[in-house]
CSV table of N, CA, C and O and ligand atoms in Angstrom, one decimal:
chain,number,residue,atom,x,y,z
A,1,UNK,N,-14.4,-32.4,-80.9
A,1,UNK,CA,-15.0,-32.2,-79.5
A,1,UNK,C,-14.6,-33.4,-78.7
A,1,UNK,O,-14.8,-34.6,-79.1
A,2,UNK,N,-14.1,-33.2,-77.5
A,2,UNK,CA,-13.7,-34.4,-76.6
A,2,UNK,C,-14.2,-34.0,-75.2
A,2,UNK,O,-14.3,-32.9,-74.9
A,3,UNK,N,-14.5,-35.1,-74.5
A,3,UNK,CA,-15.0,-34.8,-73.2
A,3,UNK,C,-14.1,-35.7,-72.2
A,3,UNK,O,-13.8,-36.8,-72.5
A,4,UNK,N,-13.9,-35.1,-71.0
A,4,UNK,CA,-13.2,-35.8,-70.0
A,4,UNK,C,-14.2,-36.3,-69.0
A,4,UNK,O,-15.1,-35.6,-68.6
A,5,UNK,N,-14.0,-37.6,-68.7
A,5,UNK,CA,-15.0,-38.2,-67.7
A,5,UNK,C,-14.2,-38.6,-66.5
A,5,UNK,O,-13.0,-38.8,-66.5
A,6,UNK,N,-15.0,-38.9,-65.4
A,6,UNK,CA,-14.4,-39.4,-64.2
A,6,UNK,C,-13.2,-38.5,-63.7
A,6,UNK,O,-12.1,-39.1,-63.4
A,7,UNK,N,-13.3,-37.2,-63.8
A,7,UNK,CA,-12.2,-36.4,-63.4
A,7,UNK,C,-12.0,-36.4,-61.9
A,7,UNK,O,-12.9,-36.3,-61.1
A,8,UNK,N,-10.7,-36.6,-61.5
A,8,UNK,CA,-10.4,-36.6,-60.1
A,8,UNK,C,-9.4,-35.4,-59.9
A,8,UNK,O,-8.4,-35.3,-60.6
A,9,UNK,N,-9.8,-34.5,-59.0
A,9,UNK,CA,-9.0,-33.3,-58.8
A,9,UNK,C,-8.2,-33.6,-57.5
A,9,UNK,O,-8.7,-34.0,-56.5
A,10,UNK,N,-6.9,-33.5,-57.6
A,10,UNK,CA,-6.0,-33.7,-56.5
A,10,UNK,C,-5.6,-32.5,-55.7
A,10,UNK,O,-4.6,-32.5,-55.0
A,11,UNK,N,-6.3,-31.4,-56.0
A,11,UNK,CA,-5.8,-30.1,-55.4
A,11,UNK,C,-5.9,-30.1,-53.8
A,11,UNK,O,-5.1,-29.5,-53.2
A,12,UNK,N,-6.8,-30.9,-53.2
A,12,UNK,CA,-6.9,-31.0,-51.8
A,12,UNK,C,-5.6,-31.6,-51.2
A,12,UNK,O,-5.1,-31.1,-50.2
A,13,UNK,N,-5.3,-32.7,-51.8
A,13,UNK,CA,-4.0,-33.4,-51.3
A,13,UNK,C,-2.8,-32.5,-51.5
A,13,UNK,O,-1.9,-32.5,-50.7
A,14,UNK,N,-2.8,-31.9,-52.7
A,14,UNK,CA,-1.7,-31.0,-53.0
A,14,UNK,C,-1.6,-29.9,-52.0
A,14,UNK,O,-0.5,-29.6,-51.5
A,15,UNK,N,-2.7,-29.3,-51.7
A,15,UNK,CA,-2.8,-28.2,-50.7
A,15,UNK,C,-2.3,-28.7,-49.3
A,15,UNK,O,-1.6,-28.0,-48.6
A,16,UNK,N,-2.7,-29.9,-49.0
A,16,UNK,CA,-2.4,-30.4,-47.7
A,16,UNK,C,-0.8,-30.6,-47.5
A,16,UNK,O,-0.3,-30.3,-46.5
A,17,UNK,N,-0.2,-31.1,-48.6
A,17,UNK,CA,1.2,-31.3,-48.6
A,17,UNK,C,1.9,-29.9,-48.5
A,17,UNK,O,2.8,-29.7,-47.7
A,18,UNK,N,1.4,-28.9,-49.2
A,18,UNK,CA,2.0,-27.6,-49.2
A,18,UNK,C,1.8,-26.9,-47.9
A,18,UNK,O,2.8,-26.3,-47.4
A,19,UNK,N,0.7,-27.1,-47.3
A,19,UNK,CA,0.4,-26.4,-46.0
A,19,UNK,C,1.4,-27.0,-44.9
A,19,UNK,O,1.9,-26.2,-44.2
A,20,UNK,N,1.6,-28.3,-45.0
A,20,UNK,CA,2.5,-28.9,-44.0
A,20,UNK,C,3.9,-28.4,-44.2
A,20,UNK,O,4.6,-28.1,-43.3
A,21,UNK,N,4.3,-28.2,-45.5
A,21,UNK,CA,5.6,-27.7,-45.9
A,21,UNK,C,5.8,-26.3,-45.4
A,21,UNK,O,6.8,-25.9,-44.8
A,22,UNK,N,4.8,-25.4,-45.7
A,22,UNK,CA,4.8,-24.0,-45.3
A,22,UNK,C,5.0,-23.8,-43.8
A,22,UNK,O,5.6,-22.9,-43.3
A,23,UNK,N,4.3,-24.7,-43.0
A,23,UNK,CA,4.3,-24.6,-41.6
A,23,UNK,C,5.5,-25.2,-41.0
A,23,UNK,O,5.7,-25.2,-39.8
A,24,UNK,N,6.4,-25.7,-41.8
A,24,UNK,CA,7.6,-26.4,-41.3
A,24,UNK,C,7.3,-27.7,-40.6
A,24,UNK,O,8.0,-28.0,-39.6
A,25,UNK,N,6.3,-28.3,-41.0
A,25,UNK,CA,5.9,-29.6,-40.4
A,25,UNK,C,6.8,-30.7,-40.8
A,25,UNK,O,8.0,-30.5,-41.2
A,26,UNK,N,6.3,-31.9,-40.7
A,26,UNK,CA,7.1,-33.1,-40.9
A,26,UNK,C,7.6,-33.2,-42.3
A,26,UNK,O,8.7,-33.8,-42.6
A,27,UNK,N,6.8,-32.6,-43.3
A,27,UNK,CA,7.3,-32.7,-44.7
A,27,UNK,C,8.4,-31.7,-44.9
A,27,UNK,O,8.3,-30.5,-44.7
A,28,UNK,N,9.5,-32.2,-45.4
A,28,UNK,CA,10.6,-31.3,-45.8
A,28,UNK,C,10.7,-31.2,-47.3
A,28,UNK,O,10.1,-31.9,-48.0
A,29,UNK,N,11.5,-30.2,-47.7
A,29,UNK,CA,11.6,-30.0,-49.2
A,29,UNK,C,12.2,-31.2,-49.8
A,29,UNK,O,11.8,-31.5,-51.0
A,30,UNK,N,13.0,-31.9,-49.1
A,30,UNK,CA,13.6,-33.1,-49.8
A,30,UNK,C,12.6,-34.2,-50.0
A,30,UNK,O,12.7,-35.0,-50.9
A,31,UNK,N,11.5,-34.2,-49.2
A,31,UNK,CA,10.5,-35.2,-49.4
A,31,UNK,C,9.6,-34.9,-50.6
A,31,UNK,O,9.1,-35.8,-51.2
A,32,UNK,N,9.3,-33.6,-50.8
A,32,UNK,CA,8.3,-33.2,-51.8
A,32,UNK,C,9.0,-32.8,-53.1
A,32,UNK,O,8.4,-32.8,-54.2
A,33,UNK,N,10.2,-32.3,-53.0
A,33,UNK,CA,10.9,-31.9,-54.2
A,33,UNK,C,11.9,-33.0,-54.7
A,33,UNK,O,13.1,-32.8,-54.5
A,34,UNK,N,11.3,-34.1,-55.1
A,34,UNK,CA,12.1,-35.3,-55.4
A,34,UNK,C,12.0,-35.8,-56.8
A,34,UNK,O,12.2,-37.0,-57.0
A,35,UNK,N,11.6,-34.9,-57.7
A,35,UNK,CA,11.5,-35.4,-59.1
A,35,UNK,C,12.8,-36.0,-59.6
A,35,UNK,O,13.8,-35.4,-59.4
A,36,UNK,N,12.7,-37.2,-60.1
A,36,UNK,CA,13.9,-37.9,-60.6
A,36,UNK,C,14.4,-37.3,-61.9
A,36,UNK,O,13.7,-36.6,-62.6
A,37,UNK,N,15.7,-37.6,-62.3
A,37,UNK,CA,16.2,-37.0,-63.5
A,37,UNK,C,15.4,-37.3,-64.7
A,37,UNK,O,15.3,-36.4,-65.6
A,38,UNK,N,14.8,-38.5,-64.8
A,38,UNK,CA,14.0,-38.8,-66.0
A,38,UNK,C,12.8,-37.9,-66.1
A,38,UNK,O,12.5,-37.4,-67.1
A,39,UNK,N,12.1,-37.7,-64.9
A,39,UNK,CA,11.0,-36.8,-64.9
A,39,UNK,C,11.3,-35.4,-65.3
A,39,UNK,O,10.6,-34.7,-66.0
A,40,UNK,N,12.5,-34.9,-64.7
A,40,UNK,CA,12.9,-33.6,-65.0
A,40,UNK,C,13.2,-33.4,-66.5
A,40,UNK,O,12.9,-32.4,-67.1
A,41,UNK,N,13.8,-34.4,-67.1
A,41,UNK,CA,14.2,-34.4,-68.5
A,41,UNK,C,12.9,-34.4,-69.3
A,41,UNK,O,12.7,-33.7,-70.3
A,42,UNK,N,11.9,-35.2,-68.9
A,42,UNK,CA,10.6,-35.3,-69.6
A,42,UNK,C,9.9,-34.0,-69.6
A,42,UNK,O,9.3,-33.5,-70.5
A,43,UNK,N,10.0,-33.4,-68.4
A,43,UNK,CA,9.3,-32.1,-68.2
A,43,UNK,C,9.9,-31.0,-69.1
A,43,UNK,O,9.2,-30.2,-69.7
A,44,UNK,N,11.2,-31.1,-69.3
A,44,UNK,CA,11.9,-30.1,-70.1
A,44,UNK,C,11.5,-30.3,-71.6
A,44,UNK,O,11.3,-29.3,-72.3
A,45,UNK,N,11.5,-31.5,-72.0
A,45,UNK,CA,11.2,-31.8,-73.5
A,45,UNK,C,9.8,-31.9,-73.8
A,45,UNK,O,9.4,-31.6,-74.9
A,46,UNK,N,9.0,-32.5,-72.9
A,46,UNK,CA,7.6,-32.8,-73.3
A,46,UNK,C,6.6,-32.0,-72.4
A,46,UNK,O,5.4,-32.1,-72.7
A,47,UNK,N,7.0,-31.4,-71.4
A,47,UNK,CA,6.1,-30.7,-70.4
A,47,UNK,C,5.5,-29.5,-71.1
A,47,UNK,O,6.0,-28.8,-72.0
A,48,UNK,N,4.2,-29.2,-70.6
A,48,UNK,CA,3.5,-28.1,-71.2
A,48,UNK,C,3.5,-27.0,-70.1
A,48,UNK,O,3.1,-27.2,-69.0
A,49,UNK,N,4.0,-25.8,-70.5
A,49,UNK,CA,4.2,-24.7,-69.5
A,49,UNK,C,2.9,-24.4,-68.8
A,49,UNK,O,1.8,-24.4,-69.4
A,50,UNK,N,3.0,-24.1,-67.5
A,50,UNK,CA,1.9,-23.7,-66.7
A,50,UNK,C,2.1,-22.2,-66.3
A,50,UNK,O,3.2,-21.8,-65.9
A,51,UNK,N,1.1,-21.4,-66.5
A,51,UNK,CA,1.2,-20.0,-66.2
A,51,UNK,C,1.5,-19.6,-64.8
A,51,UNK,O,2.1,-18.6,-64.5
A,52,UNK,N,1.0,-20.5,-63.8
A,52,UNK,CA,1.2,-20.2,-62.4
A,52,UNK,C,2.6,-20.5,-62.0
A,52,UNK,O,3.3,-21.4,-62.5
A,53,UNK,N,3.2,-19.7,-61.0
A,53,UNK,CA,4.5,-20.0,-60.5
A,53,UNK,C,4.5,-21.3,-59.6
A,53,UNK,O,3.4,-21.7,-59.2
A,54,UNK,N,5.7,-21.8,-59.4
A,54,UNK,CA,5.8,-23.0,-58.6
A,54,UNK,C,5.3,-22.7,-57.1
A,54,UNK,O,5.7,-21.6,-56.6
A,55,UNK,N,4.5,-23.5,-56.5
A,55,UNK,CA,4.0,-23.2,-55.2
A,55,UNK,C,5.1,-23.3,-54.1
A,55,UNK,O,5.0,-22.8,-53.0
A,56,UNK,N,6.3,-23.9,-54.4
A,56,UNK,CA,7.4,-24.0,-53.5
A,56,UNK,C,8.4,-22.9,-53.6
A,56,UNK,O,8.7,-22.2,-52.7
A,57,UNK,N,9.0,-22.8,-54.8
A,57,UNK,CA,10.1,-21.9,-55.0
A,57,UNK,C,9.7,-20.6,-55.7
A,57,UNK,O,10.5,-19.6,-55.9
A,58,UNK,N,8.4,-20.5,-56.2
A,58,UNK,CA,7.8,-19.3,-56.8
A,58,UNK,C,8.4,-19.0,-58.2
A,58,UNK,O,8.1,-17.9,-58.8
A,59,UNK,N,9.3,-19.9,-58.7
A,59,UNK,CA,9.8,-19.6,-60.1
A,59,UNK,C,8.7,-20.0,-61.1
A,59,UNK,O,7.9,-20.9,-60.8
A,60,UNK,N,8.8,-19.4,-62.3
A,60,UNK,CA,7.8,-19.8,-63.3
A,60,UNK,C,8.4,-20.8,-64.2
A,60,UNK,O,8.5,-20.6,-65.4
A,61,UNK,N,8.8,-21.9,-63.7
A,61,UNK,CA,9.3,-23.0,-64.5
A,61,UNK,C,8.5,-24.3,-64.3
A,61,UNK,O,9.1,-25.4,-64.4
A,62,UNK,N,7.2,-24.1,-64.0
A,62,UNK,CA,6.4,-25.2,-63.8
A,62,UNK,C,5.8,-25.8,-65.1
A,62,UNK,O,5.5,-25.1,-66.0
A,63,UNK,N,5.8,-27.1,-65.2
A,63,UNK,CA,5.3,-27.8,-66.4
A,63,UNK,C,4.4,-28.9,-66.0
A,63,UNK,O,4.5,-29.5,-64.9
A,64,UNK,N,3.4,-29.1,-66.9
A,64,UNK,CA,2.5,-30.3,-66.7
A,64,UNK,C,2.9,-31.4,-67.6
A,64,UNK,O,3.2,-31.2,-68.8
A,65,UNK,N,3.0,-32.6,-67.0
A,65,UNK,CA,3.3,-33.8,-67.8
A,65,UNK,C,2.1,-34.7,-67.7
A,65,UNK,O,1.5,-34.9,-66.6
A,66,UNK,N,1.6,-35.3,-68.8
A,66,UNK,CA,0.4,-36.1,-68.8
A,66,UNK,C,0.9,-37.6,-69.2
A,66,UNK,O,1.5,-37.8,-70.3
A,67,UNK,N,0.6,-38.5,-68.3
A,67,UNK,CA,0.9,-39.9,-68.5
A,67,UNK,C,-0.5,-40.6,-68.9
A,67,UNK,O,-1.5,-40.4,-68.2
A,68,UNK,N,-0.4,-41.5,-69.9
A,68,UNK,CA,-1.7,-42.2,-70.2
A,68,UNK,C,-1.6,-43.7,-69.9
A,68,UNK,O,-0.5,-44.3,-70.1
A,69,UNK,N,-2.7,-44.2,-69.4
A,69,UNK,CA,-2.7,-45.6,-69.0
A,69,UNK,C,-4.0,-46.2,-69.6
A,69,UNK,O,-5.0,-45.6,-69.6
A,70,UNK,N,-3.9,-47.5,-69.9
A,70,UNK,CA,-5.1,-48.2,-70.4
A,70,UNK,C,-4.7,-49.6,-71.0
A,70,UNK,O,-3.6,-49.7,-71.6
A,71,UNK,N,-5.6,-50.5,-70.8
A,71,UNK,CA,-5.3,-51.9,-71.3
A,71,UNK,C,-5.2,-51.8,-72.8
A,71,UNK,O,-4.4,-52.6,-73.4
A,72,UNK,N,-5.9,-51.0,-73.5
A,72,UNK,CA,-5.9,-50.9,-74.9
A,72,UNK,C,-4.6,-50.4,-75.5
A,72,UNK,O,-4.3,-50.6,-76.7
A,73,UNK,N,-3.8,-49.8,-74.6
A,73,UNK,CA,-2.5,-49.3,-75.1
A,73,UNK,C,-1.4,-50.3,-75.0
A,73,UNK,O,-0.3,-50.1,-75.6
A,74,UNK,N,-1.7,-51.4,-74.4
A,74,UNK,CA,-0.7,-52.5,-74.3
A,74,UNK,C,0.6,-52.0,-73.7
A,74,UNK,O,0.6,-51.4,-72.6
A,75,UNK,N,1.7,-52.3,-74.4
A,75,UNK,CA,3.0,-51.9,-73.8
A,75,UNK,C,3.2,-50.4,-73.8
A,75,UNK,O,4.2,-49.9,-73.2
A,76,UNK,N,2.4,-49.7,-74.5
A,76,UNK,CA,2.5,-48.2,-74.5
A,76,UNK,C,1.8,-47.5,-73.4
A,76,UNK,O,1.8,-46.3,-73.3
A,77,UNK,N,1.2,-48.3,-72.5
A,77,UNK,CA,0.6,-47.7,-71.3
A,77,UNK,C,1.6,-47.1,-70.4
A,77,UNK,O,2.7,-47.7,-70.3
A,78,UNK,N,1.4,-45.9,-69.9
A,78,UNK,CA,2.4,-45.3,-69.0
A,78,UNK,C,3.2,-44.3,-69.7
A,78,UNK,O,4.1,-43.7,-69.1
A,79,UNK,N,3.0,-44.1,-71.1
A,79,UNK,CA,3.8,-43.1,-71.8
A,79,UNK,C,3.3,-41.7,-71.5
A,79,UNK,O,2.2,-41.5,-71.2
A,80,UNK,N,4.2,-40.8,-71.8
A,80,UNK,CA,3.9,-39.3,-71.7
A,80,UNK,C,3.3,-38.9,-73.0
A,80,UNK,O,3.9,-39.2,-74.1
A,81,UNK,N,2.2,-38.2,-73.0
A,81,UNK,CA,1.6,-37.6,-74.2
A,81,UNK,C,1.2,-36.2,-74.0
A,81,UNK,O,0.9,-35.8,-72.8
A,82,UNK,N,1.2,-35.4,-75.1
A,82,UNK,CA,0.7,-34.0,-75.0
A,82,UNK,C,-0.8,-34.0,-74.9
A,82,UNK,O,-1.4,-35.0,-75.3
A,83,UNK,N,-1.3,-32.9,-74.5
A,83,UNK,CA,-2.8,-32.7,-74.5
A,83,UNK,C,-3.4,-32.9,-75.8
A,83,UNK,O,-4.4,-33.5,-76.0
A,84,UNK,N,-2.7,-32.4,-76.8
A,84,UNK,CA,-3.1,-32.5,-78.2
A,84,UNK,C,-3.2,-34.0,-78.6
A,84,UNK,O,-4.2,-34.5,-79.3
A,85,UNK,N,-2.2,-34.8,-78.3
A,85,UNK,CA,-2.2,-36.2,-78.6
A,85,UNK,C,-3.3,-36.9,-77.9
A,85,UNK,O,-3.9,-37.8,-78.4
A,86,UNK,N,-3.5,-36.6,-76.6
A,86,UNK,CA,-4.6,-37.2,-75.8
A,86,UNK,C,-5.9,-36.9,-76.5
A,86,UNK,O,-6.8,-37.8,-76.5
A,87,UNK,N,-6.0,-35.7,-76.9
A,87,UNK,CA,-7.3,-35.3,-77.6
A,87,UNK,C,-7.6,-36.2,-78.8
A,87,UNK,O,-8.7,-36.6,-79.0
A,88,UNK,N,-6.6,-36.5,-79.6
A,88,UNK,CA,-6.9,-37.4,-80.8
A,88,UNK,C,-7.0,-38.8,-80.3
A,88,UNK,O,-7.8,-39.6,-80.9
A,89,UNK,N,-6.3,-39.2,-79.2
A,89,UNK,CA,-6.5,-40.6,-78.7
A,89,UNK,C,-7.9,-40.8,-78.2
A,89,UNK,O,-8.4,-41.9,-78.2
A,90,UNK,N,-8.6,-39.8,-77.8
A,90,UNK,CA,-9.9,-39.9,-77.3
A,90,UNK,C,-10.9,-40.4,-78.3
A,90,UNK,O,-11.9,-41.0,-78.0
A,91,UNK,N,-10.5,-40.3,-79.6
A,91,UNK,CA,-11.3,-40.8,-80.7
A,91,UNK,C,-10.8,-42.2,-81.2
A,91,UNK,O,-11.5,-42.8,-82.0
A,92,UNK,N,-9.7,-42.6,-80.8
A,92,UNK,CA,-9.1,-43.8,-81.3
A,92,UNK,C,-9.2,-45.0,-80.3
A,92,UNK,O,-8.9,-46.1,-80.6
A,93,UNK,N,-9.5,-44.7,-79.0
A,93,UNK,CA,-9.6,-45.7,-78.0
A,93,UNK,C,-10.9,-45.6,-77.2
A,93,UNK,O,-11.6,-44.6,-77.2
A,94,UNK,N,-11.2,-46.7,-76.6
A,94,UNK,CA,-12.5,-46.8,-75.8
A,94,UNK,C,-12.3,-46.1,-74.4
A,94,UNK,O,-13.2,-45.3,-74.0
A,95,UNK,N,-11.2,-46.4,-73.8
A,95,UNK,CA,-11.1,-45.8,-72.4
A,95,UNK,C,-9.6,-45.7,-72.1
A,95,UNK,O,-8.9,-46.7,-72.0
A,96,UNK,N,-9.2,-44.5,-71.8
A,96,UNK,CA,-7.8,-44.2,-71.4
A,96,UNK,C,-7.8,-43.3,-70.2
A,96,UNK,O,-8.6,-42.3,-70.2
A,97,UNK,N,-7.0,-43.6,-69.2
A,97,UNK,CA,-7.0,-42.6,-68.1
A,97,UNK,C,-5.7,-41.9,-68.2
A,97,UNK,O,-4.6,-42.5,-68.4
A,98,UNK,N,-5.8,-40.6,-68.1
A,98,UNK,CA,-4.6,-39.7,-68.1
A,98,UNK,C,-4.3,-39.1,-66.7
A,98,UNK,O,-5.3,-38.8,-66.0
A,99,UNK,N,-3.1,-39.1,-66.3
A,99,UNK,CA,-2.7,-38.5,-65.0
A,99,UNK,C,-1.8,-37.3,-65.3
A,99,UNK,O,-0.8,-37.4,-66.1
A,100,UNK,N,-2.2,-36.2,-64.8
A,100,UNK,CA,-1.4,-35.0,-65.0
A,100,UNK,C,-0.6,-34.6,-63.8
A,100,UNK,O,-1.1,-34.5,-62.7
A,101,UNK,N,0.7,-34.5,-64.0
A,101,UNK,CA,1.6,-34.2,-62.9
A,101,UNK,C,2.3,-32.9,-63.1
A,101,UNK,O,2.7,-32.6,-64.3
A,102,UNK,N,2.4,-32.0,-62.1
A,102,UNK,CA,3.1,-30.8,-62.3
A,102,UNK,C,4.5,-31.0,-61.7
A,102,UNK,O,4.7,-31.6,-60.7
A,103,UNK,N,5.5,-30.5,-62.5
A,103,UNK,CA,6.9,-30.6,-62.2
A,103,UNK,C,7.6,-29.3,-62.3
A,103,UNK,O,7.4,-28.6,-63.3
A,104,UNK,N,8.3,-28.9,-61.2
A,104,UNK,CA,9.1,-27.7,-61.3
A,104,UNK,C,10.5,-28.0,-61.6
A,104,UNK,O,11.1,-28.9,-61.0
A,105,UNK,N,11.0,-27.4,-62.7
A,105,UNK,CA,12.4,-27.7,-63.1
A,105,UNK,C,13.4,-27.1,-62.3
A,105,UNK,O,14.6,-27.4,-62.4
A,106,UNK,N,13.0,-26.1,-61.4
A,106,UNK,CA,14.0,-25.4,-60.6
A,106,UNK,C,14.2,-26.2,-59.3
A,106,UNK,O,15.3,-26.5,-58.9
A,107,UNK,N,13.1,-26.4,-58.5
A,107,UNK,CA,13.3,-27.0,-57.2
A,107,UNK,C,12.9,-28.5,-57.1
A,107,UNK,O,13.0,-29.1,-56.1
A,108,UNK,N,12.4,-29.0,-58.3
A,108,UNK,CA,12.1,-30.4,-58.4
A,108,UNK,C,10.8,-30.8,-57.7
A,108,UNK,O,10.5,-32.0,-57.4
A,109,UNK,N,10.0,-29.8,-57.3
A,109,UNK,CA,8.7,-30.1,-56.7
A,109,UNK,C,7.9,-30.8,-57.8
A,109,UNK,O,7.9,-30.5,-59.0
A,110,UNK,N,7.1,-31.9,-57.4
A,110,UNK,CA,6.2,-32.6,-58.3
A,110,UNK,C,5.1,-33.1,-57.5
A,110,UNK,O,5.2,-33.6,-56.4
A,111,UNK,N,3.9,-33.0,-58.1
A,111,UNK,CA,2.7,-33.5,-57.5
A,111,UNK,C,1.6,-33.8,-58.5
A,111,UNK,O,1.5,-33.1,-59.5
A,112,UNK,N,0.8,-34.8,-58.2
A,112,UNK,CA,-0.3,-35.1,-59.1
A,112,UNK,C,-1.4,-34.0,-59.0
A,112,UNK,O,-1.7,-33.5,-58.0
A,113,UNK,N,-1.8,-33.6,-60.2
A,113,UNK,CA,-2.8,-32.5,-60.3
A,113,UNK,C,-4.2,-33.0,-60.5
A,113,UNK,O,-5.1,-32.6,-59.8
A,114,UNK,N,-4.3,-33.8,-61.5
A,114,UNK,CA,-5.6,-34.4,-61.8
A,114,UNK,C,-5.5,-35.6,-62.6
A,114,UNK,O,-4.5,-35.9,-63.2
A,115,UNK,N,-6.6,-36.4,-62.7
A,115,UNK,CA,-6.6,-37.5,-63.6
A,115,UNK,C,-8.0,-37.5,-64.2
A,115,UNK,O,-9.0,-37.0,-63.6
A,116,UNK,N,-8.1,-38.1,-65.4
A,116,UNK,CA,-9.4,-38.1,-66.1
A,116,UNK,C,-9.4,-39.2,-67.1
A,116,UNK,O,-8.3,-39.7,-67.5
A,117,UNK,N,-10.6,-39.6,-67.6
A,117,UNK,CA,-10.7,-40.6,-68.6
A,117,UNK,C,-11.2,-40.0,-69.9
A,117,UNK,O,-12.1,-39.2,-69.9
A,118,UNK,N,-10.6,-40.5,-71.0
A,118,UNK,CA,-11.1,-40.1,-72.3
A,118,UNK,C,-11.4,-41.4,-73.1
A,118,UNK,O,-10.9,-42.4,-72.8
A,119,UNK,N,-12.0,-41.2,-74.2
A,119,UNK,CA,-12.3,-42.4,-75.1
A,119,UNK,C,-13.7,-42.4,-75.5
A,119,UNK,O,-14.6,-41.7,-74.9
A,120,UNK,N,-14.0,-43.2,-76.6
A,120,UNK,CA,-15.4,-43.2,-77.1
A,120,UNK,C,-16.2,-44.4,-76.5
A,120,UNK,O,-17.3,-44.6,-76.9
A,121,UNK,N,-15.6,-45.1,-75.6
A,121,UNK,CA,-16.4,-46.2,-74.9
A,121,UNK,C,-16.4,-47.5,-75.6
A,121,UNK,O,-16.9,-48.5,-75.1
A,122,UNK,N,-15.8,-47.5,-76.8
A,122,UNK,CA,-15.7,-48.8,-77.6
A,122,UNK,C,-14.4,-49.4,-77.4
A,122,UNK,O,-13.4,-48.8,-77.9
A,123,UNK,N,-14.3,-50.5,-76.7
A,123,UNK,CA,-13.0,-51.1,-76.4
A,123,UNK,C,-12.3,-51.6,-77.6
A,123,UNK,O,-12.9,-52.2,-78.5
A,124,UNK,N,-11.0,-51.4,-77.8
A,124,UNK,CA,-10.2,-51.9,-78.8
A,124,UNK,C,-9.3,-53.0,-78.3
A,124,UNK,O,-9.0,-52.9,-77.1
A,125,UNK,N,-8.8,-53.8,-79.1
A,125,UNK,CA,-7.8,-54.8,-78.7
A,125,UNK,C,-6.4,-54.1,-78.5
A,125,UNK,O,-6.1,-53.2,-79.4
A,126,UNK,N,-5.6,-54.4,-77.5
A,126,UNK,CA,-4.3,-53.8,-77.4
A,126,UNK,C,-3.5,-54.1,-78.6
A,126,UNK,O,-3.7,-55.2,-79.3
A,127,UNK,N,-2.5,-53.3,-78.9
A,127,UNK,CA,-1.6,-53.5,-80.1
A,127,UNK,C,-0.8,-54.8,-79.9
A,127,UNK,O,-0.5,-55.1,-78.7
A,128,UNK,N,-0.5,-55.4,-81.0
A,128,UNK,CA,0.4,-56.6,-80.8
A,128,UNK,C,1.7,-56.2,-80.3
A,128,UNK,O,2.3,-55.1,-80.6
A,129,UNK,N,2.2,-57.0,-79.4
A,129,UNK,CA,3.4,-56.6,-78.7
A,129,UNK,C,4.6,-56.5,-79.7
A,129,UNK,O,4.9,-57.4,-80.4
A,130,UNK,N,5.3,-55.4,-79.6
A,130,UNK,CA,6.5,-55.2,-80.5
A,130,UNK,C,7.7,-55.8,-79.7
A,130,UNK,O,7.8,-55.6,-78.5
A,131,UNK,N,8.6,-56.4,-80.5
A,131,UNK,CA,9.8,-56.9,-79.9
A,131,UNK,C,10.7,-55.7,-79.6
A,131,UNK,O,10.8,-54.8,-80.4
A,132,UNK,N,11.3,-55.6,-78.4
A,132,UNK,CA,12.2,-54.5,-78.1
A,132,UNK,C,13.5,-55.2,-77.7
A,132,UNK,O,13.6,-56.4,-77.5
A,133,UNK,N,14.5,-54.3,-77.6
A,133,UNK,CA,15.9,-54.8,-77.2
A,133,UNK,C,15.9,-55.6,-75.9
A,133,UNK,O,16.6,-56.5,-75.7
A,134,UNK,N,14.9,-55.2,-75.0
A,134,UNK,CA,14.9,-55.8,-73.7
A,134,UNK,C,14.5,-57.2,-73.7
A,134,UNK,O,14.7,-58.0,-72.8
A,135,UNK,N,13.8,-57.6,-74.8
A,135,UNK,CA,13.3,-59.0,-74.9
A,135,UNK,C,14.5,-60.0,-75.3
A,135,UNK,O,14.4,-61.2,-75.0
A,136,UNK,N,15.6,-59.5,-75.8
A,136,UNK,CA,16.6,-60.4,-76.3
A,136,UNK,C,17.5,-60.8,-75.1
A,136,UNK,O,17.6,-60.2,-74.1
B,201,LIG,ZN1,9.9,-24.9,-57.7
């Protein structure tokens, strides 16, 4: 059993962007459909399929990507994790915030959907920093 706390729903902001786009306002498709190649690749390999069609191009190629952030994650903060992984992390960490982004693989629409906090409230020390090739 896991619980999500401090849930922030970004659907109002999302709707505002889409409304401006539909009305042909200042927001152009180039402004909102700007997922970079890294994000598109991540969506393809790690994204979790969304049953709803893309709000921009109406194709059913929408994926959710979840990024996790937290001091306890150390250098691993900001990584992409699946819902299942976040579910088990909820028992291993005190406080982690996850940000869920929807990404369309067809038109490159991307927008923050929601964020939430998981964890058992008991702070852990961040992992010891691993040496990586970038350090050399
Ligand atoms: Zn799309």
